[in-house]
mmCIF file of C-alpha atoms in Angstrom:
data_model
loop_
_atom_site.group_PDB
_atom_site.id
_atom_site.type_symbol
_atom_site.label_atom_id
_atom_site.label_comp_id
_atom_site.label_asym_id
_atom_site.label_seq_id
_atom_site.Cartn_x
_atom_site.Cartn_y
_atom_site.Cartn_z
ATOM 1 C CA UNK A 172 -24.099 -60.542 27.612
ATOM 2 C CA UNK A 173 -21.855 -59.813 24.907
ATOM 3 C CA UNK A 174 -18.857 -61.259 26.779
ATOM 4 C CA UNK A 175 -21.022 -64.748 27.155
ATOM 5 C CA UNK A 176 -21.965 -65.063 23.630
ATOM 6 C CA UNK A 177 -18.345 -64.289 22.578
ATOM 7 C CA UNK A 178 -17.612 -66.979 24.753
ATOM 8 C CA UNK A 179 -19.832 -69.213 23.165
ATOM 9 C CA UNK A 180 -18.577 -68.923 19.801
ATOM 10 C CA UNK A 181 -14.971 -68.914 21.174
ATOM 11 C CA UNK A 182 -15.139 -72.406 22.544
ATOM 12 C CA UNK A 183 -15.242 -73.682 26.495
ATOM 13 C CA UNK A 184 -11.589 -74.186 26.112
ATOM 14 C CA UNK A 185 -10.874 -70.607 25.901
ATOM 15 C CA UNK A 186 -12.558 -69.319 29.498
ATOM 16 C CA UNK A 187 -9.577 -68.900 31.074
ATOM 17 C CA UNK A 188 -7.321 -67.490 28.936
ATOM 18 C CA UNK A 189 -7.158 -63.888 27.491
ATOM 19 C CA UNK A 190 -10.946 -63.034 27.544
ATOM 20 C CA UNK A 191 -11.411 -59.806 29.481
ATOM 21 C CA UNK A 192 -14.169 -56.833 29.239
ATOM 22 C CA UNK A 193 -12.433 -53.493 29.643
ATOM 23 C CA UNK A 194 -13.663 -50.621 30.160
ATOM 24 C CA UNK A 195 -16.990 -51.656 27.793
ATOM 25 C CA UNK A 196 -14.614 -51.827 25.130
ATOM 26 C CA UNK A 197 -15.929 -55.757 24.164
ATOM 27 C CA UNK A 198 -14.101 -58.801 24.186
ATOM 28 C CA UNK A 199 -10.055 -59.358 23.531
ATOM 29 C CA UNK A 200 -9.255 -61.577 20.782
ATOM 30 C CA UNK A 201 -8.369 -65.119 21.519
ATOM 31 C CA UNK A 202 -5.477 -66.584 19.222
ATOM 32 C CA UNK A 203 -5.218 -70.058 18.940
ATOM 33 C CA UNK A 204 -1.743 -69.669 20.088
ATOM 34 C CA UNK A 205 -2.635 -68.757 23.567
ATOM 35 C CA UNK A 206 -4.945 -71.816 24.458
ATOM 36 C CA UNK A 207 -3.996 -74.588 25.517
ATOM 37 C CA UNK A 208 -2.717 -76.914 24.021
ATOM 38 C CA UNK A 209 -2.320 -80.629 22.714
ATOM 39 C CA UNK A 210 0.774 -82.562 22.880
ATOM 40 C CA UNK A 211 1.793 -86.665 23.699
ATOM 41 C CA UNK A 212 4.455 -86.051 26.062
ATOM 42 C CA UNK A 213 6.064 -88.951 28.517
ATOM 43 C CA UNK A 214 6.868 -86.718 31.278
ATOM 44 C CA UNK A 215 3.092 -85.024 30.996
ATOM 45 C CA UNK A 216 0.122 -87.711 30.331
ATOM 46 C CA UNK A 217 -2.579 -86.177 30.768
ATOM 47 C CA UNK A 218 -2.072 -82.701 28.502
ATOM 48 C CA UNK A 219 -5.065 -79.759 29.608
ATOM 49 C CA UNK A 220 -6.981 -80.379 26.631
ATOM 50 C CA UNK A 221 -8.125 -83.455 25.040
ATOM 51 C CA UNK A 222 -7.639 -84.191 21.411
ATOM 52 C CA UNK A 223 -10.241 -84.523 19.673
ATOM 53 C CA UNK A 224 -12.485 -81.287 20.356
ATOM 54 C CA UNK A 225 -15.209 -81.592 18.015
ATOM 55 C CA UNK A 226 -17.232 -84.629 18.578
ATOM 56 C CA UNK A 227 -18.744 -86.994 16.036
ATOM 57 C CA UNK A 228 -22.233 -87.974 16.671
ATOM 58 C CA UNK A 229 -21.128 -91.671 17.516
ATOM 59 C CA UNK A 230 -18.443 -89.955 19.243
ATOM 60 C CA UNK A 231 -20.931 -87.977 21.682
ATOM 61 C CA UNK A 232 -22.870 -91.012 21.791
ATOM 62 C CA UNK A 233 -19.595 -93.186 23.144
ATOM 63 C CA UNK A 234 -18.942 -90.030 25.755
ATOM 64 C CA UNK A 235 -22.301 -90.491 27.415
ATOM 65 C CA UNK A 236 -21.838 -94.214 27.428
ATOM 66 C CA UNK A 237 -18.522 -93.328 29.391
ATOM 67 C CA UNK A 238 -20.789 -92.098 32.157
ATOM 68 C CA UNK A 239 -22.378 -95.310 32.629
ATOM 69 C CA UNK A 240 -20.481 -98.352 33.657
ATOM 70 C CA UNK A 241 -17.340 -98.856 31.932
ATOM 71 C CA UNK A 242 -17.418 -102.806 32.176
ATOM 72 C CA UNK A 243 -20.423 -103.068 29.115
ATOM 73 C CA UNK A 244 -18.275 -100.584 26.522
ATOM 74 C CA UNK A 245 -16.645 -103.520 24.387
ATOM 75 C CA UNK A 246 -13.129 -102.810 23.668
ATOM 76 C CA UNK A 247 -13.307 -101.323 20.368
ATOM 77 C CA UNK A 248 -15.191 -98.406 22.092
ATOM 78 C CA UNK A 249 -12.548 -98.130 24.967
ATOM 79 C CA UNK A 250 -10.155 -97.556 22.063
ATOM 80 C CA UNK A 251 -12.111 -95.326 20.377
ATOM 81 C CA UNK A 252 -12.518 -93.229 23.226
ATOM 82 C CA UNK A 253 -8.428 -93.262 23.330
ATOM 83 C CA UNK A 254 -7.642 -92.599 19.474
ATOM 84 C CA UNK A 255 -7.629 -90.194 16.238
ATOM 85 C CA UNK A 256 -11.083 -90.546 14.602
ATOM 86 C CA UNK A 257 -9.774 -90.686 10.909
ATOM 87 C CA UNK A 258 -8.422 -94.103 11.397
ATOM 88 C CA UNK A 259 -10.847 -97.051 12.136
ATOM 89 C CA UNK A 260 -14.424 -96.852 14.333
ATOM 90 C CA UNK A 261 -14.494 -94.055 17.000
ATOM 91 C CA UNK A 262 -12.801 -95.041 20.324
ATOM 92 C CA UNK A 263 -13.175 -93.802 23.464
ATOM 93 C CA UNK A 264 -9.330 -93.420 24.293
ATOM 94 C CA UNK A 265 -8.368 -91.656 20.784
ATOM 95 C CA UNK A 266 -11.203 -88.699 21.751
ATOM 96 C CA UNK A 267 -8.656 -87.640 24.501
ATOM 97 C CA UNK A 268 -5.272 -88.759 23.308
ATOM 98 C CA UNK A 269 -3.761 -88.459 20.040
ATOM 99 C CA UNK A 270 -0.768 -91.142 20.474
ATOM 100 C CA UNK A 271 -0.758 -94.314 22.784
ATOM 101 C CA UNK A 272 2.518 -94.455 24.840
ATOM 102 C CA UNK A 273 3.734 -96.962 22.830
ATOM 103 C CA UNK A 274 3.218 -94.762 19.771
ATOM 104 C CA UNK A 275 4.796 -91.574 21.252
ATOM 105 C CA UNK A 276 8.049 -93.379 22.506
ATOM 106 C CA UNK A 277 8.678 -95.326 18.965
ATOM 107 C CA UNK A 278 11.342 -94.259 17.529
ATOM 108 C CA UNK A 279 12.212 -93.367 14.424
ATOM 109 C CA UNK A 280 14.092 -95.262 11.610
ATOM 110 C CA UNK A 281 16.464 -92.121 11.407
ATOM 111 C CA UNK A 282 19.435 -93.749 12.290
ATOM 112 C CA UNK A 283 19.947 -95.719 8.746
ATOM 113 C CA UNK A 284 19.587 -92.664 7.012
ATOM 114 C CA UNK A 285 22.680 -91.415 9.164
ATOM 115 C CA UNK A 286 24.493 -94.539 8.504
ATOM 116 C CA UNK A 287 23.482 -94.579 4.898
ATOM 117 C CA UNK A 288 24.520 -90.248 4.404
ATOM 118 C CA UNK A 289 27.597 -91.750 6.471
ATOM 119 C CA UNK A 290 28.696 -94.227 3.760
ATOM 120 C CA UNK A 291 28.211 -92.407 1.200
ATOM 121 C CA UNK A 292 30.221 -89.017 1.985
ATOM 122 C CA UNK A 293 33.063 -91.498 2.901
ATOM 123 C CA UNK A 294 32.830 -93.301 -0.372
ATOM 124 C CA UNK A 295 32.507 -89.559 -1.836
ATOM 125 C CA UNK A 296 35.841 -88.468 -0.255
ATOM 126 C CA UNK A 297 37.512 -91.943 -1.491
ATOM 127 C CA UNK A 298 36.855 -91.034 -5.060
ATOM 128 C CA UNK A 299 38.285 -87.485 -4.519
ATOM 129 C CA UNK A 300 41.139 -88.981 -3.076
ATOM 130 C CA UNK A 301 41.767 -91.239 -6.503
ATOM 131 C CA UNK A 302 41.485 -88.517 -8.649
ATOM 132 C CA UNK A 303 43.765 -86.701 -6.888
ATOM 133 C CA UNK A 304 46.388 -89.641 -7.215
ATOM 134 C CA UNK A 305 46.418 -89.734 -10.496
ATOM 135 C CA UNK A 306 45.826 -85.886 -11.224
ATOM 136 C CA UNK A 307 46.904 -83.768 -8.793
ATOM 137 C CA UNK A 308 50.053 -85.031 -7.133
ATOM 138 C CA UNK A 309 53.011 -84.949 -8.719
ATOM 139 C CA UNK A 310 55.055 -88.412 -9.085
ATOM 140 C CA UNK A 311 56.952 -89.155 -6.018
ATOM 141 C CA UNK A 312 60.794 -88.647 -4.926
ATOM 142 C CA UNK A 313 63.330 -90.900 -6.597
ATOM 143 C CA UNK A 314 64.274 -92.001 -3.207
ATOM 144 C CA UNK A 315 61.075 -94.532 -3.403
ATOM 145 C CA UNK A 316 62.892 -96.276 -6.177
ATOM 146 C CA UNK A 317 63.942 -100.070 -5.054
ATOM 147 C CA UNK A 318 67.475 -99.318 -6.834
ATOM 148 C CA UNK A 319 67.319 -96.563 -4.202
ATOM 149 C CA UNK A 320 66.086 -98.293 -1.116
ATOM 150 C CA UNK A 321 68.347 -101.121 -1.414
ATOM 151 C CA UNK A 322 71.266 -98.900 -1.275
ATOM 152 C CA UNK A 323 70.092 -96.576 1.634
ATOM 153 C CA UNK A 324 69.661 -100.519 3.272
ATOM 154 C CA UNK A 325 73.565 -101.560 2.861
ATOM 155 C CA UNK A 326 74.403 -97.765 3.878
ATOM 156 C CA UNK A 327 72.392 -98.183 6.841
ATOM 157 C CA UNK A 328 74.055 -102.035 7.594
ATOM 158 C CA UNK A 329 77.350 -100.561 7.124
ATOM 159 C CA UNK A 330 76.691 -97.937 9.230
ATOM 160 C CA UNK A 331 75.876 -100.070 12.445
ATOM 161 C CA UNK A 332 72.077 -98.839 12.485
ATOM 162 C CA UNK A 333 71.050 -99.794 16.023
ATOM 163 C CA UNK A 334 72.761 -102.925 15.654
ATOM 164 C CA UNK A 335 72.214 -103.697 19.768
ATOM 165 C CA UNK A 336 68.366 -104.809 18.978
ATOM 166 C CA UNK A 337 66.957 -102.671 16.239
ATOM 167 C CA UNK A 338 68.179 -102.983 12.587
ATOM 168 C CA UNK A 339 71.330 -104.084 12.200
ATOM 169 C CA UNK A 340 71.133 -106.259 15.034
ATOM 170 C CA UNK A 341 69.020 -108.625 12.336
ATOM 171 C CA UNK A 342 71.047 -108.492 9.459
ATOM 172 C CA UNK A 343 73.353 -111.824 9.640
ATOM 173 C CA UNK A 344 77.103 -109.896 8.524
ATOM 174 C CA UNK A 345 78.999 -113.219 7.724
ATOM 175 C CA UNK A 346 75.994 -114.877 5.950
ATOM 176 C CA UNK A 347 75.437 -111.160 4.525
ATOM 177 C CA UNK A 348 71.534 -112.316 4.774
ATOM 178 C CA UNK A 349 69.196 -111.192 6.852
ATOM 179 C CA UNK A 350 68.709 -113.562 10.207
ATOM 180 C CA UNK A 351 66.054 -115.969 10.495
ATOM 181 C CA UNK B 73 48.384 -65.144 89.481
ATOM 182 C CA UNK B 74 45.156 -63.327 91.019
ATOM 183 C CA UNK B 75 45.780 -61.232 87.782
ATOM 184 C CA UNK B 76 46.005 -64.446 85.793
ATOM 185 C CA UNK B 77 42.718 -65.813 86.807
ATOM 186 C CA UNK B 78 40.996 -63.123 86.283
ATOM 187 C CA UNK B 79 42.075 -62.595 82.637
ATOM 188 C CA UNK B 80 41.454 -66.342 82.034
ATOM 189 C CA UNK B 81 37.701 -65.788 83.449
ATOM 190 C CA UNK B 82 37.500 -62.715 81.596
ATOM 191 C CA UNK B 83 38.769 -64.276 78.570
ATOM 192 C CA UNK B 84 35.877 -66.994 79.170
ATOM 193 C CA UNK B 85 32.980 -65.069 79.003
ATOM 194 C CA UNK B 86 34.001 -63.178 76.320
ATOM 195 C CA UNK B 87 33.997 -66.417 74.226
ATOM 196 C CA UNK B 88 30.712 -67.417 75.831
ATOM 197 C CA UNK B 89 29.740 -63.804 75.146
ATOM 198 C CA UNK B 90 30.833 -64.415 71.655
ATOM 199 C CA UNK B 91 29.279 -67.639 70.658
ATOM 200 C CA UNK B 92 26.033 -66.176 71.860
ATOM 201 C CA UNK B 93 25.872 -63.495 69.761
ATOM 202 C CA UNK B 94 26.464 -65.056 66.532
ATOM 203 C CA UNK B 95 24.129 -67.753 67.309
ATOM 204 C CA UNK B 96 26.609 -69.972 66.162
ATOM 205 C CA UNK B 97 26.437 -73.739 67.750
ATOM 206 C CA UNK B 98 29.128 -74.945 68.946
ATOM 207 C CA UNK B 99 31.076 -76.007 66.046
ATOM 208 C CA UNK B 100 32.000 -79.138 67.135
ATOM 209 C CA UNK B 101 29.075 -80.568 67.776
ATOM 210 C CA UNK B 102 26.235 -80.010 64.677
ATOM 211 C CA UNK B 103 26.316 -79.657 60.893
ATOM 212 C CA UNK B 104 24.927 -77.314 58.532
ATOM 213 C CA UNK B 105 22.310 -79.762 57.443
ATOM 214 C CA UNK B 106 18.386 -77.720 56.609
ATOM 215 C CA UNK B 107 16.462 -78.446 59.862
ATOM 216 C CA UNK B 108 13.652 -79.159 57.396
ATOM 217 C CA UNK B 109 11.246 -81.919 58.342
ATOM 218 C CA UNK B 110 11.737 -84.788 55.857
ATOM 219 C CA UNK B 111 8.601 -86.515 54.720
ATOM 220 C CA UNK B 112 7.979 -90.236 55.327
ATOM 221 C CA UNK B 113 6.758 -92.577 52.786
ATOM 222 C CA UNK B 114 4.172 -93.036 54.369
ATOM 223 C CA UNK B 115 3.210 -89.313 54.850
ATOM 224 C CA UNK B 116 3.731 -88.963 51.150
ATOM 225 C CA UNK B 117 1.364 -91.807 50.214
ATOM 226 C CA UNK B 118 -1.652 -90.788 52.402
ATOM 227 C CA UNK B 119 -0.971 -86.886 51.150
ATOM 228 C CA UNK B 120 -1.171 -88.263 47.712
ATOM 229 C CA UNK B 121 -4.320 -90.670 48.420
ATOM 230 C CA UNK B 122 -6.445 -87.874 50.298
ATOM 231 C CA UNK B 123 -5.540 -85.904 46.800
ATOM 232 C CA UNK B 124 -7.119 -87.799 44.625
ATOM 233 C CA UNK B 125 -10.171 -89.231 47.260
ATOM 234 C CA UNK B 126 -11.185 -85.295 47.092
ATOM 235 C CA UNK B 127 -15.032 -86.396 46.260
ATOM 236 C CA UNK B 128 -15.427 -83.260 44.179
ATOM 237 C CA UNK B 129 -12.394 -83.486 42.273
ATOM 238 C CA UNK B 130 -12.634 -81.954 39.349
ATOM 239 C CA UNK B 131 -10.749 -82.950 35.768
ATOM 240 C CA UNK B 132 -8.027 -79.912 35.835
ATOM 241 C CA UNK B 133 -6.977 -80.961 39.821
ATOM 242 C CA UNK B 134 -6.818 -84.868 38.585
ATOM 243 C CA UNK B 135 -4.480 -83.614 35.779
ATOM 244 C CA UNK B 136 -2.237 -81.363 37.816
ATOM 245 C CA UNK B 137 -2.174 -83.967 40.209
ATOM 246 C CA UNK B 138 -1.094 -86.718 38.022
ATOM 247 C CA UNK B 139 1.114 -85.032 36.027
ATOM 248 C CA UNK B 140 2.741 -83.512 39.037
ATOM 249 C CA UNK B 141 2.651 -87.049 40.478
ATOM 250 C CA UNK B 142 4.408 -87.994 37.150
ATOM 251 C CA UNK B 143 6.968 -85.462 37.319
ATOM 252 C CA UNK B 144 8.608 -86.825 40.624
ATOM 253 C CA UNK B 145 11.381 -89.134 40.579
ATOM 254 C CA UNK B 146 9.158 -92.556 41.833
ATOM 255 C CA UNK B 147 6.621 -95.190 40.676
ATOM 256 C CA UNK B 148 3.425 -94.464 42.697
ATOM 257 C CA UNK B 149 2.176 -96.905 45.144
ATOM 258 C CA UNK B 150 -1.019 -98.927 43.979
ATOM 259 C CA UNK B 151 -3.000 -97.063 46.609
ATOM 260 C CA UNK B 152 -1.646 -94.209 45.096
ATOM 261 C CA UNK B 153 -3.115 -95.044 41.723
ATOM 262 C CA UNK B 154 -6.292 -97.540 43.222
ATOM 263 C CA UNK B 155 -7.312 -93.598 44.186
ATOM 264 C CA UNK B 156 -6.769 -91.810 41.154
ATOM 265 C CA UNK B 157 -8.433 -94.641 39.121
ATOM 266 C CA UNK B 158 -11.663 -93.880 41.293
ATOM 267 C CA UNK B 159 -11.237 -89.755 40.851
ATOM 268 C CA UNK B 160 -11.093 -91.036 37.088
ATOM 269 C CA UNK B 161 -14.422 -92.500 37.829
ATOM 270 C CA UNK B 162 -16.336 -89.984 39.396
ATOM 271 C CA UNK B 163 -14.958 -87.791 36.605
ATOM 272 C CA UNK B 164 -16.707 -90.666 33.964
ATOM 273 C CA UNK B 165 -13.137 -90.537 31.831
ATOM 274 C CA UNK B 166 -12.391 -93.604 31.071
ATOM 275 C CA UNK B 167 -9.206 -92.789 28.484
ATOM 276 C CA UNK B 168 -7.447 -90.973 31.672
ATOM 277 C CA UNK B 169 -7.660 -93.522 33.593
ATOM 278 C CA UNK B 170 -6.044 -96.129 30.968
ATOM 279 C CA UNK B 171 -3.226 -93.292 29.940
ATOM 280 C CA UNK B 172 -2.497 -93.237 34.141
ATOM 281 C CA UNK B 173 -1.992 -96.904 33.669
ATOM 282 C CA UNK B 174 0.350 -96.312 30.594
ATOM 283 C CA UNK B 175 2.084 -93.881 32.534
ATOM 284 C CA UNK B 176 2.960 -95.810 35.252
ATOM 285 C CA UNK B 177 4.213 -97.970 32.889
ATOM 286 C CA UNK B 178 6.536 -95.988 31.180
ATOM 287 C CA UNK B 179 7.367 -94.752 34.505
ATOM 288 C CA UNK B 180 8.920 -98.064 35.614
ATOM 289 C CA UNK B 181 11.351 -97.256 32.917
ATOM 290 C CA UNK B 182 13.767 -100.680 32.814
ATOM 291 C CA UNK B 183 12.497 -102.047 35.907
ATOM 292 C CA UNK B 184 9.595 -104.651 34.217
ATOM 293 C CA UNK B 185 8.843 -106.430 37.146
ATOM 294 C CA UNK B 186 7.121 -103.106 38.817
ATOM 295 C CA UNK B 187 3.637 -102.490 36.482
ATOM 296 C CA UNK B 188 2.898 -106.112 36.612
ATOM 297 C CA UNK B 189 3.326 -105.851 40.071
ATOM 298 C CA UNK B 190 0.857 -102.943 40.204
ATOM 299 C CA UNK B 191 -1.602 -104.027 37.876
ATOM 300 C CA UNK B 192 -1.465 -107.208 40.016
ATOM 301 C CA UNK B 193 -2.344 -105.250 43.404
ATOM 302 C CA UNK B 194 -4.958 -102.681 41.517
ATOM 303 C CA UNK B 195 -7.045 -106.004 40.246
ATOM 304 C CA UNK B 196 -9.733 -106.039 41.951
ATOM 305 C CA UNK B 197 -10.142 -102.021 41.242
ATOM 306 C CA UNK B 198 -10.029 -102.591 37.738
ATOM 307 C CA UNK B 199 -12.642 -105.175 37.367
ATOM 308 C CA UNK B 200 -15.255 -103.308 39.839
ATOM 309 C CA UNK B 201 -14.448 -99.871 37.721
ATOM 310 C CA UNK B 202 -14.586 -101.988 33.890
ATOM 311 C CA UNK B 203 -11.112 -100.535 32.796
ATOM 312 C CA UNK B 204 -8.901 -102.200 30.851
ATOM 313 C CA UNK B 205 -5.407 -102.257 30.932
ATOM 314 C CA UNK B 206 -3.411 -101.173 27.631
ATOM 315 C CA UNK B 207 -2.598 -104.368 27.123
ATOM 316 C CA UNK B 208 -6.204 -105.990 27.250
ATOM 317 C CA UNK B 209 -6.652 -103.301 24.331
ATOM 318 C CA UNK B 210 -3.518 -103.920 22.269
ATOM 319 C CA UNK B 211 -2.347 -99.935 23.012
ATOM 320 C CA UNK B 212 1.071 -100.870 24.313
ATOM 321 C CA UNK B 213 1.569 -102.439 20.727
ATOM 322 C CA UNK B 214 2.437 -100.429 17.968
#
């Protein structure tokens, strides 16, 4: 008796989970944990429980129409029996699903936050990189200097540098020019 | 040479001996394939259609069963489905039976040429039963 009314109270969802009578000690808790559960998943349609448990009037109405012939609900009523009741009139789908396929396979617009967090750490880094140009870094070697390159060039040419196809092979030595 | 044929016949049965004990088949002759029975389309079909034409079916076995059905790697055949839609029926839930038809859908994966196929063969179903597809009621929009 006292394991019925508990029952009652507890919901017809809950009858075959974690309700026991031991030893005339009463009823075990239920947490809402341990029932079963909701969820819009692809590779499970048809989840153990429906969505909406507590029924609207018009929504209990609609059900018992569902026993009848489906062919006289209109459409707004097959929906409703499909959908969430806090959006437009009570549908028969939204009682028993939360999310259409369609809805549960959308995805998100994640990606051009990525891109955009992508950008912006790059264009981050590039200002670091300035500043540490002009701050950081010392100046460079005196061997940069074009006084200094265009010596290390004729010391290279008179030295033969891979004159069989590399460097010296283009530098013209009677036109002293380099070859066209 | 007496002696030889005798060791040679002795030799013989020992192998025959051998082979018998170990239960072994002769190796040249089989694999180690299972010696399972495979099931035939067909077989899987009509297992799949008695399934669903249970006439007391109740709404747990019509989810295990299509969510099972879901699970393997195949679109059901329209009989397939023609029977669930009717378990769907009996069980007056109209929003299964137009998620089963999403399902099989989404199922089809890039192959779009199978669910009009299906909802093409499971016509006449639909009309006698009243359900509409997804599409008639604008779910497979977003």
């Amino acid at each position: 008796m006292l394991a019925t009314r508990a029952l009652s109270l507890v919901g017809k969802r809950a009858i075959s989970t974690s309700i026991c009578v031991r030893g005339g000690h009463g009823v075990a808790k239920v947490d809402d944990y341990a029932l079963p559960a909701y969820f819009d998943r692809r590779e499970n349609p048809l989840p153990d429980v429906q969505f909406v448990t507590e029924l609207s009037a018009v929504q209990k109405s609609l059900k018992e129409k569902e026993k009848g012939s489906w062919a006289t609900l209109s459409n707004e009523e097959k929906i409703a029996l499909w959908e969430t009741q806090l959006l437009a009139p009570t549908r028969v789908y939204r009682i028993s699903f939360k999310q259409s396929f369609a809805e549960m396979n959308e995805g998100t617009k994640e990606w051009k936050s990525v891109i955009a967090g992508m950008f912006f750490f790059i264009g981050m880094t590039g200002l670091v990189v300035l500043w540490q140009r002009k701050f950081v870094y010392g100046p460079v070697p005196p061997t940069f200097e074009s006084e200094w390159k265009e010596k290390e060039v004729q010391r290279m040419l008179d030295m033969r540098i891979n004159p069989v196809e590399g460097f010296s092979a283009k530098w013209d030595y009677e036109n002293k020019e380099w070859k066209k | 040479m007496h002696c030889g044929k005798y060791i040679k016949s002795q030799t013989v049965k020992l192998c025959i001996v051998v082979l018998h004990i170990d239960g072994i088949r002769s190796p040249l002759a089989s694999r180690c394939y299972s010696h399972a029975k495979v099931e035939t389309d067909e077989e899987f079909d009509a297992r799949w259609v008695t399934y669903f034409s249970k006439p007391d079916i109740d709404a747990w076995e019509l989810k295990k069963g299509m969510n099972t059905l879901i699970g393997y790697d195949l679109v059901p055949e329209p009989k397939i489905l023609d029977s669930a839609l009717r378990a769907c029926r009996r069980l007056n839930d109209l929003a299964s039976a137009i998620r089963i038809l999403e399902a099989v859908k989404d199922k089809s994966g890039p192959h779009k040429d199978i669910y009009p196929y299906l909802i093409q063969e499971l016509q006449p179903t639909l009309i006698e039963l009243g359900i509409s597809t997804p599409e008639d009621l604008g779910m497979d929009k977003l």
